[in-house]
C-alpha cells in the first residue's frame, strides 16, 4: 500500500502532516475520521471529521498540486448526492 504525506488544516490536527494511505486510483479517502477516546467513563467518545480538499497552486492557471484535509466541525455525514434523493430539511421527513 502506498501512502502520501497530507497536511491537515483546522481542528486538533491543525498544522500536522500525516501519512495517509491512498487507494488504487492514487487518491486519499474523501473523509478522514479521527476517533478520540472518552476522557472519563461518563462521557461518550468523540470523532473528529476532516474532508479532503484539492490544493490549487496559482490563480491564473489552477493546477492540481495534491490534497489536504480541512476540519469539519459540524461533522455532516455527506454521502452520495443522488438526483432522486433529497437532503433532510427541518420540519420535513427525509426521503
PDB file of C-alpha atoms in Angstrom, residues 19-91:
ATOM      1  CA  UNK A  19       0.959   9.836   6.012  1.00  0.00           C
ATOM      2  CA  UNK A  20      -2.445   8.789   4.647  1.00  0.00           C
ATOM      3  CA  UNK A  21      -2.968   5.583   2.676  1.00  0.00           C
ATOM      4  CA  UNK A  22      -4.111   6.152  -0.890  1.00  0.00           C
ATOM      5  CA  UNK A  23      -6.464   3.909  -2.835  1.00  0.00           C
ATOM      6  CA  UNK A  24      -5.936   2.174  -6.166  1.00  0.00           C
ATOM      7  CA  UNK A  25      -6.617   5.452  -8.016  1.00  0.00           C
ATOM      8  CA  UNK A  26      -3.922   7.315  -6.064  1.00  0.00           C
ATOM      9  CA  UNK A  27      -6.402   9.447  -4.117  1.00  0.00           C
ATOM     10  CA  UNK A  28      -6.712   9.540  -0.323  1.00  0.00           C
ATOM     11  CA  UNK A  29     -10.185   8.926   1.155  1.00  0.00           C
ATOM     12  CA  UNK A  30     -12.729  11.771   0.907  1.00  0.00           C
ATOM     13  CA  UNK A  31     -13.419  11.714   4.650  1.00  0.00           C
ATOM     14  CA  UNK A  32     -10.787  11.109   7.340  1.00  0.00           C
ATOM     15  CA  UNK A  33     -12.174  10.243  10.775  1.00  0.00           C
ATOM     16  CA  UNK A  34     -10.045  10.686  13.898  1.00  0.00           C
ATOM     17  CA  UNK A  35     -11.504   8.781  16.878  1.00  0.00           C
ATOM     18  CA  UNK A  36     -10.695  10.228  20.304  1.00  0.00           C
ATOM     19  CA  UNK A  37     -11.312   8.035  23.357  1.00  0.00           C
ATOM     20  CA  UNK A  38     -13.513   9.371  26.145  1.00  0.00           C
ATOM     21  CA  UNK A  39     -11.589  11.083  28.964  1.00  0.00           C
ATOM     22  CA  UNK A  40     -13.934   9.560  31.560  1.00  0.00           C
ATOM     23  CA  UNK A  41     -16.391   6.704  31.545  1.00  0.00           C
ATOM     24  CA  UNK A  42     -19.335   9.128  31.810  1.00  0.00           C
ATOM     25  CA  UNK A  43     -18.675  10.900  28.505  1.00  0.00           C
ATOM     26  CA  UNK A  44     -19.009   9.322  25.054  1.00  0.00           C
ATOM     27  CA  UNK A  45     -16.001   9.077  22.725  1.00  0.00           C
ATOM     28  CA  UNK A  46     -15.526  11.858  20.160  1.00  0.00           C
ATOM     29  CA  UNK A  47     -14.872  11.555  16.425  1.00  0.00           C
ATOM     30  CA  UNK A  48     -13.275  14.476  14.567  1.00  0.00           C
ATOM     31  CA  UNK A  49     -14.069  14.593  10.842  1.00  0.00           C
ATOM     32  CA  UNK A  50     -11.794  16.023   8.143  1.00  0.00           C
ATOM     33  CA  UNK A  51     -12.804  16.441   4.492  1.00  0.00           C
ATOM     34  CA  UNK A  52     -10.458  16.135   1.511  1.00  0.00           C
ATOM     35  CA  UNK A  53      -9.926  19.384  -0.426  1.00  0.00           C
ATOM     36  CA  UNK A  54      -7.879  19.930  -3.569  1.00  0.00           C
ATOM     37  CA  UNK A  55      -4.800  22.140  -3.204  1.00  0.00           C
ATOM     38  CA  UNK A  56      -4.621  24.597  -6.100  1.00  0.00           C
ATOM     39  CA  UNK A  57      -1.397  26.448  -6.939  1.00  0.00           C
ATOM     40  CA  UNK A  58      -1.833  29.785  -8.692  1.00  0.00           C
ATOM     41  CA  UNK A  59      -4.891  31.831  -9.572  1.00  0.00           C
ATOM     42  CA  UNK A  60      -4.448  32.179 -13.311  1.00  0.00           C
ATOM     43  CA  UNK A  61      -3.770  28.560 -14.110  1.00  0.00           C
ATOM     44  CA  UNK A  62      -5.288  26.437 -11.339  1.00  0.00           C
ATOM     45  CA  UNK A  63      -3.130  23.315 -11.380  1.00  0.00           C
ATOM     46  CA  UNK A  64      -3.853  20.456  -9.020  1.00  0.00           C
ATOM     47  CA  UNK A  65      -0.987  20.221  -6.508  1.00  0.00           C
ATOM     48  CA  UNK A  66      -2.287  17.474  -4.258  1.00  0.00           C
ATOM     49  CA  UNK A  67      -4.738  17.131  -1.414  1.00  0.00           C
ATOM     50  CA  UNK A  68      -5.216  18.434   2.110  1.00  0.00           C
ATOM     51  CA  UNK A  69      -7.781  17.761   4.810  1.00  0.00           C
ATOM     52  CA  UNK A  70      -9.893  20.556   6.318  1.00  0.00           C
ATOM     53  CA  UNK A  71     -11.659  20.185   9.639  1.00  0.00           C
ATOM     54  CA  UNK A  72     -15.455  19.851   9.528  1.00  0.00           C
ATOM     55  CA  UNK A  73     -16.751  20.976  12.948  1.00  0.00           C
ATOM     56  CA  UNK A  74     -20.364  20.064  12.108  1.00  0.00           C
ATOM     57  CA  UNK A  75     -19.451  16.519  11.131  1.00  0.00           C
ATOM     58  CA  UNK A  76     -22.085  16.389   8.399  1.00  0.00           C
ATOM     59  CA  UNK A  77     -22.196  12.796   7.113  1.00  0.00           C
ATOM     60  CA  UNK A  78     -22.220  13.948   3.485  1.00  0.00           C
ATOM     61  CA  UNK A  79     -22.608  10.866   1.346  1.00  0.00           C
ATOM     62  CA  UNK A  80     -23.569  10.460  -2.293  1.00  0.00           C
ATOM     63  CA  UNK A  81     -25.754  13.142  -3.835  1.00  0.00           C
ATOM     64  CA  UNK A  82     -28.128  11.163  -5.987  1.00  0.00           C
ATOM     65  CA  UNK A  83     -30.542  13.182  -8.138  1.00  0.00           C
ATOM     66  CA  UNK A  84     -33.568  11.286  -6.822  1.00  0.00           C
ATOM     67  CA  UNK A  85     -32.772  11.801  -3.127  1.00  0.00           C
ATOM     68  CA  UNK A  86     -33.305  14.968  -1.141  1.00  0.00           C
ATOM     69  CA  UNK A  87     -31.482  16.296   1.860  1.00  0.00           C
ATOM     70  CA  UNK A  88     -33.388  16.304   5.137  1.00  0.00           C
ATOM     71  CA  UNK A  89     -34.781  19.749   5.862  1.00  0.00           C
ATOM     72  CA  UNK A  90     -36.189  20.894   9.217  1.00  0.00           C
ATOM     73  CA  UNK A  91     -39.883  20.101   9.535  1.00  0.00           C
TER      74      UNK A  91
END
